[in-house]
């Protein structure tokens, strides 16, 4: 479903037609959401509740438009200058009116909690009082502050909760003018007196809370304890011993320590993504805030407290313009898959030192094609956040199409070579601001330092600019027409049109490259491992350098003069040297016998030597002549270094003037690098351009699995056709505010006038194991996924309708940290998929129902497919595979227009004696149902013994004939039956033997009894 955050100045935006921000949400965890209707809101921007103290005073209205967060009339500063209401007007508002206004204000509150971890992973949760709904967002990796800006724009909160350990960048983003900073007290809250002066200047209240409130485990416990979940009807309870919470609902269960905590977690995980740990922690912070509000506003035992800030539903939400893809889908489709370093010593504790690399994955096929750091980072964002914006998809496809033209092949190679030499200027500028000239990379050195990076950047970006003037067909490309004037559209930064040739300002780039080249001596800098200034830049520096370079002759002459003034036997060992920062020194060797210098100066005042320091074999002195040289020449090396530092500082100051331009051009290079990677991948892997449309259809001709075909000698391409529910009919049946995919009204109108295409919404595959069913399911999902990245796809032709989610039940990710069996995990995946699916969703269900009793598994699988088919115009596009043939044999899943059966073709040759050669897998998709799975043949291919397979074939045949399996398994062969009869006769004869009792005449004495003769008679 989709909803629009209503204006705070009106209770019902649907009646006024205001265009609020939209978010896409999944189905709620509880259907008990209540509708509320109330009179029109007051036009006041802020309202205070007498029952509410301190930081709980919140803004009661918000701007009705995403383009204007707060009207001028609602600014507290403008309100302060307006005339105060008269006493009569105040008296006219009776107590009932006050309470109605307060209730209306509280209904329009939106409490949002934000957290930013690892500098770029964003989690968010918010409570919308009017709908009594708590919303959670899936954690967004590589999001950063741009996602935070979008969340503020879309949610328009009245209260923002931040952790006390929040990153400074996030706080700066939420309060850029530091309006609320002075109002933060020692405990992370706000002083009451400061709220009026500081907080009202922002469109929301910033409440800094302690970091434990954002804890993941605490958030899970709070979500489980929501009364909505407690009231939810459940057909079964899941209890485990040893939980902390007592299970009071069951009498004796309390004494044994059983609880329902895990069962609640299971139900909750079917509606929200509990693996989004940051967002779950944010939800815990929101719930703590609401609980604190109730405690402050109401007295203990007040009945109104139970109705205040009630939560009737929990839902997931995603931002407009982003396809929702959860961790299960990323893992099942192998979108991204990192591999640890094989050597444990190289597996560091942090992400930067983990030693991991990208394995065999879709992203792994493309990421090595990006050459710049900013390009690799952006490409990862492309693959993690597929877009639903048709314009963005079309721009990326157009750019790849132009680069793939045969006459542009040479130009594309030139661009790739130039991008290899470009570094991320944002990082370079940070180092420059810190005064770091070298060691931008692990190796360090001047060649990887700031100045070489700036010079290379200026040179190669001008080369990129030149190449773009020669590329055929590039005139209409957006990447060519980028000037970085940012404009928000959805969650993405869209770039308005101008000429890229103006974006890459050649004059400024050339000017920067020229001043760096004319000042920095890169050859000398590499030799001395510091930044050296070229001759001719500063006359004073050149003079000092000449003096320093001629200091060797001065030292020789001074050494001769001193040698003539000391005894001849010591003159040969004397030396005069110059140490930077210490100055000129006389050096004498140490006498090994005495342990002192051979000569330590004379008795005359002019010949006295002052000992400065010594080494293992020499002693260093100063005399009057050395001090005179120090005063005359000073510390030449230090003077040179200081002067060069001063010049380089001036160069850095000049370079920082180009910071904005350099960062913008660097970002453009990153986007160009990313688009070139997609184009190179399309050429390398023989991909074709798909048609992405607003029709709710998937029509693929000659589709391939991009990863599978990399590891097999040949690959058989297959077709697929799926049609989801009609969006036009769905809008008429369930009117709601806004559109689900964030499209404008004109586009939505054009969609509604199109005729709905015909085709199945559920394609169910049956047939043999090892025939390629799972690969077929995954390849369709991957083609849809890649199309939304803006990438070309592995197919001969593909029409892909905009898909808001791809949800899968393919792989079972087991872990000992979860008290769940493999089948429970499968059920969670199915529950989440059903709850979150819309008519625009693609569901992949591969062999659901295995892992439990065959009858239960078949019933669950049939029930899921029946439910998805019964959704009518809201039905999603579903690809499924199953081996439960009894579903169809017994007529549980009846054929209908929305259901299509398919199978992977095999060829049977029963005349072949070898079982392994009886079935040939052709991997061709064909319509129709296959009634056999050939599991025994697959077992033979994997080395199962022949006796096991023969016995399995017998049982399969008996089961197919309807025989009683118990009776069949209890029957014996004829040879075994004869053996049983003979044994029975022997036992009978043994029982008829009369050996007599002790004391009787016929009793045989023990010493006379012959066992062998007795057995011979018996047998």
PDB file of N, CA and C in Angstrom, residues 557-646:
ATOM      1  N   UNK A 557      86.987  24.207   3.913  1.00  0.00           N
ATOM      2  CA  UNK A 557      87.897  25.305   4.253  1.00  0.00           C
ATOM      3  C   UNK A 557      87.967  25.507   5.764  1.00  0.00           C
ATOM      4  N   UNK A 558      86.819  25.436   6.436  1.00  0.00           N
ATOM      5  CA  UNK A 558      86.814  25.596   7.890  1.00  0.00           C
ATOM      6  C   UNK A 558      87.576  24.463   8.562  1.00  0.00           C
ATOM      7  N   UNK A 559      87.457  23.260   8.054  1.00  0.00           N
ATOM      8  CA  UNK A 559      88.181  22.119   8.612  1.00  0.00           C
ATOM      9  C   UNK A 559      89.683  22.313   8.488  1.00  0.00           C
ATOM     10  N   UNK A 560      90.144  22.853   7.375  1.00  0.00           N
ATOM     11  CA  UNK A 560      91.583  23.101   7.198  1.00  0.00           C
ATOM     12  C   UNK A 560      92.076  24.157   8.189  1.00  0.00           C
ATOM     13  N   UNK A 561      91.287  25.193   8.384  1.00  0.00           N
ATOM     14  CA  UNK A 561      91.696  26.257   9.306  1.00  0.00           C
ATOM     15  C   UNK A 561      91.816  25.732  10.729  1.00  0.00           C
ATOM     16  N   UNK A 562      90.862  24.913  11.151  1.00  0.00           N
ATOM     17  CA  UNK A 562      90.911  24.370  12.513  1.00  0.00           C
ATOM     18  C   UNK A 562      92.054  23.374  12.648  1.00  0.00           C
ATOM     19  N   UNK A 563      92.291  22.591  11.610  1.00  0.00           N
ATOM     20  CA  UNK A 563      93.390  21.599  11.655  1.00  0.00           C
ATOM     21  C   UNK A 563      94.742  22.272  11.807  1.00  0.00           C
ATOM     22  N   UNK A 564      94.896  23.453  11.248  1.00  0.00           N
ATOM     23  CA  UNK A 564      96.165  24.169  11.374  1.00  0.00           C
ATOM     24  C   UNK A 564      96.375  24.723  12.775  1.00  0.00           C
ATOM     25  N   UNK A 565      95.295  24.809  13.567  1.00  0.00           N
ATOM     26  CA  UNK A 565      95.410  25.388  14.905  1.00  0.00           C
ATOM     27  C   UNK A 565      95.512  24.349  15.997  1.00  0.00           C
ATOM     28  N   UNK A 566      95.535  23.078  15.666  1.00  0.00           N
ATOM     29  CA  UNK A 566      95.647  22.018  16.670  1.00  0.00           C
ATOM     30  C   UNK A 566      96.902  21.211  16.378  1.00  0.00           C
ATOM     31  N   UNK A 567      97.381  20.396  17.317  1.00  0.00           N
ATOM     32  CA  UNK A 567      98.578  19.566  17.089  1.00  0.00           C
ATOM     33  C   UNK A 567      98.434  18.730  15.820  1.00  0.00           C
ATOM     34  N   UNK A 568      99.568  18.551  15.148  1.00  0.00           N
ATOM     35  CA  UNK A 568      99.543  17.889  13.843  1.00  0.00           C
ATOM     36  C   UNK A 568      99.062  16.454  13.927  1.00  0.00           C
ATOM     37  N   UNK A 569      99.348  15.753  15.044  1.00  0.00           N
ATOM     38  CA  UNK A 569      98.956  14.346  15.132  1.00  0.00           C
ATOM     39  C   UNK A 569      97.446  14.144  15.167  1.00  0.00           C
ATOM     40  N   UNK A 570      96.709  15.233  15.456  1.00  0.00           N
ATOM     41  CA  UNK A 570      95.237  15.117  15.504  1.00  0.00           C
ATOM     42  C   UNK A 570      94.538  15.745  14.287  1.00  0.00           C
ATOM     43  N   UNK A 571      95.286  16.434  13.476  1.00  0.00           N
ATOM     44  CA  UNK A 571      94.667  17.188  12.381  1.00  0.00           C
ATOM     45  C   UNK A 571      94.048  16.291  11.320  1.00  0.00           C
ATOM     46  N   UNK A 572      94.612  15.120  11.115  1.00  0.00           N
ATOM     47  CA  UNK A 572      94.074  14.238  10.071  1.00  0.00           C
ATOM     48  C   UNK A 572      92.713  13.643  10.450  1.00  0.00           C
ATOM     49  N   UNK A 573      92.493  13.501  11.753  1.00  0.00           N
ATOM     50  CA  UNK A 573      91.217  12.904  12.195  1.00  0.00           C
ATOM     51  C   UNK A 573      90.110  13.929  12.396  1.00  0.00           C
ATOM     52  N   UNK A 574      90.426  15.174  12.302  1.00  0.00           N
ATOM     53  CA  UNK A 574      89.419  16.218  12.540  1.00  0.00           C
ATOM     54  C   UNK A 574      88.508  16.371  11.334  1.00  0.00           C
ATOM     55  N   UNK A 575      87.255  16.682  11.644  1.00  0.00           N
ATOM     56  CA  UNK A 575      86.274  16.896  10.582  1.00  0.00           C
ATOM     57  C   UNK A 575      85.263  17.938  11.054  1.00  0.00           C
ATOM     58  N   UNK A 576      84.763  18.714  10.125  1.00  0.00           N
ATOM     59  CA  UNK A 576      83.724  19.698  10.399  1.00  0.00           C
ATOM     60  C   UNK A 576      82.489  19.309   9.585  1.00  0.00           C
ATOM     61  N   UNK A 577      81.364  19.186  10.276  1.00  0.00           N
ATOM     62  CA  UNK A 577      80.125  18.752   9.622  1.00  0.00           C
ATOM     63  C   UNK A 577      79.001  19.725   9.984  1.00  0.00           C
ATOM     64  N   UNK A 578      77.881  19.559   9.244  1.00  0.00           N
ATOM     65  CA  UNK A 578      76.690  20.391   9.494  1.00  0.00           C
ATOM     66  C   UNK A 578      75.503  19.474   9.710  1.00  0.00           C
ATOM     67  N   UNK A 579      74.850  19.645  10.863  1.00  0.00           N
ATOM     68  CA  UNK A 579      73.630  18.918  11.182  1.00  0.00           C
ATOM     69  C   UNK A 579      72.453  19.895  11.153  1.00  0.00           C
ATOM     70  N   UNK A 580      71.396  19.601  10.390  1.00  0.00           N
ATOM     71  CA  UNK A 580      70.204  20.464  10.459  1.00  0.00           C
ATOM     72  C   UNK A 580      69.685  20.544  11.885  1.00  0.00           C
ATOM     73  N   UNK A 581      69.272  21.714  12.275  1.00  0.00           N
ATOM     74  CA  UNK A 581      68.707  22.029  13.592  1.00  0.00           C
ATOM     75  C   UNK A 581      69.752  22.035  14.709  1.00  0.00           C
ATOM     76  N   UNK A 582      70.956  21.498  14.456  1.00  0.00           N
ATOM     77  CA  UNK A 582      72.028  21.547  15.459  1.00  0.00           C
ATOM     78  C   UNK A 582      73.104  22.539  15.046  1.00  0.00           C
ATOM     79  N   UNK A 583      73.355  22.595  13.756  1.00  0.00           N
ATOM     80  CA  UNK A 583      74.320  23.557  13.247  1.00  0.00           C
ATOM     81  C   UNK A 583      75.654  22.919  12.920  1.00  0.00           C
ATOM     82  N   UNK A 584      76.724  23.789  12.930  1.00  0.00           N
ATOM     83  CA  UNK A 584      78.075  23.371  12.576  1.00  0.00           C
ATOM     84  C   UNK A 584      78.750  22.764  13.793  1.00  0.00           C
ATOM     85  N   UNK A 585      79.464  21.624  13.572  1.00  0.00           N
ATOM     86  CA  UNK A 585      80.102  20.890  14.651  1.00  0.00           C
ATOM     87  C   UNK A 585      81.489  20.418  14.242  1.00  0.00           C
ATOM     88  N   UNK A 586      82.395  20.336  15.251  1.00  0.00           N
ATOM     89  CA  UNK A 586      83.709  19.734  15.073  1.00  0.00           C
ATOM     90  C   UNK A 586      83.599  18.286  15.529  1.00  0.00           C
ATOM     91  N   UNK A 587      84.106  17.390  14.734  1.00  0.00           N
ATOM     92  CA  UNK A 587      83.991  15.963  15.015  1.00  0.00           C
ATOM     93  C   UNK A 587      85.386  15.379  15.211  1.00  0.00           C
ATOM     94  N   UNK A 588      85.531  14.638  16.319  1.00  0.00           N
ATOM     95  CA  UNK A 588      86.795  13.971  16.628  1.00  0.00           C
ATOM     96  C   UNK A 588      86.511  12.521  17.000  1.00  0.00           C
ATOM     97  N   UNK A 589      87.437  11.603  16.618  1.00  0.00           N
ATOM     98  CA  UNK A 589      87.245  10.191  16.984  1.00  0.00           C
ATOM     99  C   UNK A 589      87.561   9.948  18.446  1.00  0.00           C
ATOM    100  N   UNK A 590      87.029   8.847  18.998  1.00  0.00           N
ATOM    101  CA  UNK A 590      87.246   8.470  20.397  1.00  0.00           C
ATOM    102  C   UNK A 590      88.457   7.543  20.484  1.00  0.00           C
ATOM    103  N   UNK A 591      89.299   7.814  21.484  1.00  0.00           N
ATOM    104  CA  UNK A 591      90.446   6.948  21.734  1.00  0.00           C
ATOM    105  C   UNK A 591      89.946   5.662  22.380  1.00  0.00           C
ATOM    106  N   UNK A 592      90.181   4.495  21.789  1.00  0.00           N
ATOM    107  CA  UNK A 592      89.647   3.241  22.354  1.00  0.00           C
ATOM    108  C   UNK A 592      90.237   2.885  23.706  1.00  0.00           C
ATOM    109  N   UNK A 593      91.398   3.415  24.017  1.00  0.00           N
ATOM    110  CA  UNK A 593      92.024   3.076  25.291  1.00  0.00           C
ATOM    111  C   UNK A 593      91.444   3.930  26.414  1.00  0.00           C
ATOM    112  N   UNK A 594      91.403   5.241  26.188  1.00  0.00           N
ATOM    113  CA  UNK A 594      90.918   6.143  27.242  1.00  0.00           C
ATOM    114  C   UNK A 594      89.403   6.302  27.233  1.00  0.00           C
ATOM    115  N   UNK A 595      88.784   6.036  26.096  1.00  0.00           N
ATOM    116  CA  UNK A 595      87.339   6.225  25.996  1.00  0.00           C
ATOM    117  C   UNK A 595      86.937   7.671  25.852  1.00  0.00           C
ATOM    118  N   UNK A 596      87.912   8.562  25.628  1.00  0.00           N
ATOM    119  CA  UNK A 596      87.635   9.978  25.417  1.00  0.00           C
ATOM    120  C   UNK A 596      88.123  10.372  24.041  1.00  0.00           C
ATOM    121  N   UNK A 597      87.749  11.586  23.615  1.00  0.00           N
ATOM    122  CA  UNK A 597      88.193  12.058  22.308  1.00  0.00           C
ATOM    123  C   UNK A 597      89.705  12.234  22.298  1.00  0.00           C
ATOM    124  N   UNK A 598      90.287  12.027  21.121  1.00  0.00           N
ATOM    125  CA  UNK A 598      91.732  12.157  21.021  1.00  0.00           C
ATOM    126  C   UNK A 598      92.197  13.582  21.322  1.00  0.00           C
ATOM    127  N   UNK A 599      91.337  14.537  21.000  1.00  0.00           N
ATOM    128  CA  UNK A 599      91.688  15.933  21.298  1.00  0.00           C
ATOM    129  C   UNK A 599      90.394  16.643  21.663  1.00  0.00           C
ATOM    130  N   UNK A 600      90.396  17.408  22.764  1.00  0.00           N
ATOM    131  CA  UNK A 600      89.188  18.051  23.261  1.00  0.00           C
ATOM    132  C   UNK A 600      89.334  19.561  23.353  1.00  0.00           C
ATOM    133  N   UNK A 601      90.221  20.136  22.567  1.00  0.00           N
ATOM    134  CA  UNK A 601      90.397  21.572  22.542  1.00  0.00           C
ATOM    135  C   UNK A 601      91.560  22.019  23.408  1.00  0.00           C
ATOM    136  N   UNK A 602      91.955  23.272  23.209  1.00  0.00           N
ATOM    137  CA  UNK A 602      93.080  23.797  23.954  1.00  0.00           C
ATOM    138  C   UNK A 602      92.645  24.544  25.199  1.00  0.00           C
ATOM    139  N   UNK A 603      93.673  25.047  25.909  1.00  0.00           N
ATOM    140  CA  UNK A 603      93.406  25.788  27.144  1.00  0.00           C
ATOM    141  C   UNK A 603      93.055  27.239  26.880  1.00  0.00           C
ATOM    142  N   UNK A 604      93.496  27.720  25.752  1.00  0.00           N
ATOM    143  CA  UNK A 604      93.191  29.106  25.413  1.00  0.00           C
ATOM    144  C   UNK A 604      91.681  29.268  25.224  1.00  0.00           C
ATOM    145  N   UNK A 605      91.197  30.459  25.576  1.00  0.00           N
ATOM    146  CA  UNK A 605      89.739  30.710  25.502  1.00  0.00           C
ATOM    147  C   UNK A 605      89.221  30.564  24.087  1.00  0.00           C
ATOM    148  N   UNK A 606      90.025  30.983  23.105  1.00  0.00           N
ATOM    149  CA  UNK A 606      89.582  30.889  21.708  1.00  0.00           C
ATOM    150  C   UNK A 606      89.610  29.463  21.181  1.00  0.00           C
ATOM    151  N   UNK A 607      90.330  28.563  21.915  1.00  0.00           N
ATOM    152  CA  UNK A 607      90.455  27.182  21.441  1.00  0.00           C
ATOM    153  C   UNK A 607      89.664  26.183  22.301  1.00  0.00           C
ATOM    154  N   UNK A 608      88.860  26.679  23.209  1.00  0.00           N
ATOM    155  CA  UNK A 608      88.069  25.778  24.029  1.00  0.00           C
ATOM    156  C   UNK A 608      86.908  25.205  23.212  1.00  0.00           C
ATOM    157  N   UNK A 609      86.741  23.890  23.399  1.00  0.00           N
ATOM    158  CA  UNK A 609      85.662  23.199  22.695  1.00  0.00           C
ATOM    159  C   UNK A 609      84.588  22.768  23.701  1.00  0.00           C
ATOM    160  N   UNK A 610      83.333  22.993  23.313  1.00  0.00           N
ATOM    161  CA  UNK A 610      82.194  22.584  24.160  1.00  0.00           C
ATOM    162  C   UNK A 610      81.597  21.297  23.599  1.00  0.00           C
ATOM    163  N   UNK A 611      81.597  20.301  24.471  1.00  0.00           N
ATOM    164  CA  UNK A 611      81.077  18.995  24.035  1.00  0.00           C
ATOM    165  C   UNK A 611      79.552  19.065  23.889  1.00  0.00           C
ATOM    166  N   UNK A 612      79.046  18.662  22.744  1.00  0.00           N
ATOM    167  CA  UNK A 612      77.596  18.702  22.464  1.00  0.00           C
ATOM    168  C   UNK A 612      76.966  17.313  22.660  1.00  0.00           C
ATOM    169  N   UNK A 613      77.494  16.324  21.989  1.00  0.00           N
ATOM    170  CA  UNK A 613      77.012  14.951  22.168  1.00  0.00           C
ATOM    171  C   UNK A 613      78.066  14.018  21.601  1.00  0.00           C
ATOM    172  N   UNK A 614      77.853  12.730  21.816  1.00  0.00           N
ATOM    173  CA  UNK A 614      78.807  11.741  21.327  1.00  0.00           C
ATOM    174  C   UNK A 614      78.062  10.522  20.823  1.00  0.00           C
ATOM    175  N   UNK A 615      78.759   9.767  19.970  1.00  0.00           N
ATOM    176  CA  UNK A 615      78.253   8.487  19.489  1.00  0.00           C
ATOM    177  C   UNK A 615      79.209   7.396  19.953  1.00  0.00           C
ATOM    178  N   UNK A 616      79.091   6.232  19.421  1.00  0.00           N
ATOM    179  CA  UNK A 616      79.931   5.125  19.879  1.00  0.00           C
ATOM    180  C   UNK A 616      81.398   5.318  19.525  1.00  0.00           C
ATOM    181  N   UNK A 617      81.695   6.079  18.479  1.00  0.00           N
ATOM    182  CA  UNK A 617      83.086   6.218  18.060  1.00  0.00           C
ATOM    183  C   UNK A 617      83.520   7.656  17.799  1.00  0.00           C
ATOM    184  N   UNK A 618      82.610   8.628  18.005  1.00  0.00           N
ATOM    185  CA  UNK A 618      82.982  10.017  17.753  1.00  0.00           C
ATOM    186  C   UNK A 618      82.330  10.938  18.778  1.00  0.00           C
ATOM    187  N   UNK A 619      82.972  12.100  18.957  1.00  0.00           N
ATOM    188  CA  UNK A 619      82.466  13.135  19.848  1.00  0.00           C
ATOM    189  C   UNK A 619      82.337  14.413  19.041  1.00  0.00           C
ATOM    190  N   UNK A 620      81.266  15.166  19.298  1.00  0.00           N
ATOM    191  CA  UNK A 620      80.973  16.379  18.528  1.00  0.00           C
ATOM    192  C   UNK A 620      81.047  17.588  19.462  1.00  0.00           C
ATOM    193  N   UNK A 621      81.743  18.651  18.964  1.00  0.00           N
ATOM    194  CA  UNK A 621      82.006  19.835  19.769  1.00  0.00           C
ATOM    195  C   UNK A 621      81.605  21.081  18.994  1.00  0.00           C
ATOM    196  N   UNK A 622      81.470  22.166  19.777  1.00  0.00           N
ATOM    197  CA  UNK A 622      81.317  23.504  19.219  1.00  0.00           C
ATOM    198  C   UNK A 622      82.383  24.396  19.844  1.00  0.00           C
ATOM    199  N   UNK A 623      82.940  25.279  19.006  1.00  0.00           N
ATOM    200  CA  UNK A 623      83.823  26.305  19.526  1.00  0.00           C
ATOM    201  C   UNK A 623      83.346  27.650  19.032  1.00  0.00           C
ATOM    202  N   UNK A 624      84.147  28.678  19.246  1.00  0.00           N
ATOM    203  CA  UNK A 624      83.729  30.028  18.863  1.00  0.00           C
ATOM    204  C   UNK A 624      83.519  30.137  17.362  1.00  0.00           C
ATOM    205  N   UNK A 625      84.350  29.437  16.567  1.00  0.00           N
ATOM    206  CA  UNK A 625      84.190  29.510  15.113  1.00  0.00           C
ATOM    207  C   UNK A 625      82.891  28.826  14.658  1.00  0.00           C
ATOM    208  N   UNK A 626      82.539  27.714  15.328  1.00  0.00           N
ATOM    209  CA  UNK A 626      81.282  27.044  14.974  1.00  0.00           C
ATOM    210  C   UNK A 626      80.068  27.924  15.326  1.00  0.00           C
ATOM    211  N   UNK A 627      80.153  28.587  16.463  1.00  0.00           N
ATOM    212  CA  UNK A 627      79.064  29.475  16.863  1.00  0.00           C
ATOM    213  C   UNK A 627      78.958  30.667  15.915  1.00  0.00           C
ATOM    214  N   UNK A 628      80.104  31.110  15.434  1.00  0.00           N
ATOM    215  CA  UNK A 628      80.082  32.212  14.459  1.00  0.00           C
ATOM    216  C   UNK A 628      79.435  31.774  13.159  1.00  0.00           C
ATOM    217  N   UNK A 629      79.740  30.551  12.728  1.00  0.00           N
ATOM    218  CA  UNK A 629      79.093  30.033  11.520  1.00  0.00           C
ATOM    219  C   UNK A 629      77.586  29.870  11.729  1.00  0.00           C
ATOM    220  N   UNK A 630      77.204  29.425  12.922  1.00  0.00           N
ATOM    221  CA  UNK A 630      75.770  29.294  13.202  1.00  0.00           C
ATOM    222  C   UNK A 630      75.074  30.635  13.116  1.00  0.00           C
ATOM    223  N   UNK A 631      75.723  31.650  13.676  1.00  0.00           N
ATOM    224  CA  UNK A 631      75.107  32.982  13.652  1.00  0.00           C
ATOM    225  C   UNK A 631      75.090  33.560  12.244  1.00  0.00           C
ATOM    226  N   UNK A 632      76.118  33.230  11.449  1.00  0.00           N
ATOM    227  CA  UNK A 632      76.198  33.787  10.095  1.00  0.00           C
ATOM    228  C   UNK A 632      75.218  33.105   9.152  1.00  0.00           C
ATOM    229  N   UNK A 633      75.212  31.793   9.175  1.00  0.00           N
ATOM    230  CA  UNK A 633      74.386  31.061   8.206  1.00  0.00           C
ATOM    231  C   UNK A 633      73.090  30.525   8.811  1.00  0.00           C
ATOM    232  N   UNK A 634      73.081  30.385  10.123  1.00  0.00           N
ATOM    233  CA  UNK A 634      71.889  29.836  10.757  1.00  0.00           C
ATOM    234  C   UNK A 634      71.684  28.378  10.379  1.00  0.00           C
ATOM    235  N   UNK A 635      70.434  27.884  10.652  1.00  0.00           N
ATOM    236  CA  UNK A 635      70.062  26.509  10.282  1.00  0.00           C
ATOM    237  C   UNK A 635      69.530  26.549   8.857  1.00  0.00           C
ATOM    238  N   UNK A 636      70.432  26.408   7.898  1.00  0.00           N
ATOM    239  CA  UNK A 636      70.051  26.573   6.496  1.00  0.00           C
ATOM    240  C   UNK A 636      68.952  25.604   6.084  1.00  0.00           C
ATOM    241  N   UNK A 637      69.098  24.372   6.490  1.00  0.00           N
ATOM    242  CA  UNK A 637      68.104  23.372   6.090  1.00  0.00           C
ATOM    243  C   UNK A 637      66.725  23.714   6.646  1.00  0.00           C
ATOM    244  N   UNK A 638      66.705  24.162   7.894  1.00  0.00           N
ATOM    245  CA  UNK A 638      65.418  24.518   8.486  1.00  0.00           C
ATOM    246  C   UNK A 638      64.826  25.734   7.813  1.00  0.00           C
ATOM    247  N   UNK A 639      65.702  26.676   7.462  1.00  0.00           N
ATOM    248  CA  UNK A 639      65.220  27.858   6.737  1.00  0.00           C
ATOM    249  C   UNK A 639      64.612  27.458   5.411  1.00  0.00           C
ATOM    250  N   UNK A 640      65.281  26.524   4.720  1.00  0.00           N
ATOM    251  CA  UNK A 640      64.751  26.054   3.432  1.00  0.00           C
ATOM    252  C   UNK A 640      63.405  25.372   3.635  1.00  0.00           C
ATOM    253  N   UNK A 641      63.340  24.497   4.645  1.00  0.00           N
ATOM    254  CA  UNK A 641      62.073  23.778   4.899  1.00  0.00           C
ATOM    255  C   UNK A 641      60.957  24.736   5.271  1.00  0.00           C
ATOM    256  N   UNK A 642      61.262  25.686   6.141  1.00  0.00           N
ATOM    257  CA  UNK A 642      60.231  26.649   6.552  1.00  0.00           C
ATOM    258  C   UNK A 642      59.745  27.462   5.368  1.00  0.00           C
ATOM    259  N   UNK A 643      60.687  27.881   4.530  1.00  0.00           N
ATOM    260  CA  UNK A 643      60.293  28.694   3.371  1.00  0.00           C
ATOM    261  C   UNK A 643      59.454  27.872   2.399  1.00  0.00           C
ATOM    262  N   UNK A 644      59.849  26.622   2.179  1.00  0.00           N
ATOM    263  CA  UNK A 644      59.080  25.767   1.263  1.00  0.00           C
ATOM    264  C   UNK A 644      57.700  25.449   1.849  1.00  0.00           C
ATOM    265  N   UNK A 645      57.643  25.243   3.162  1.00  0.00           N
ATOM    266  CA  UNK A 645      56.342  25.016   3.781  1.00  0.00           C
ATOM    267  C   UNK A 645      55.437  26.225   3.598  1.00  0.00           C
ATOM    268  N   UNK A 646      56.015  27.395   3.728  1.00  0.00           N
ATOM    269  CA  UNK A 646      55.235  28.621   3.535  1.00  0.00           C
ATOM    270  C   UNK A 646      54.709  28.723   2.113  1.00  0.00           C
TER     271      UNK A 646
END
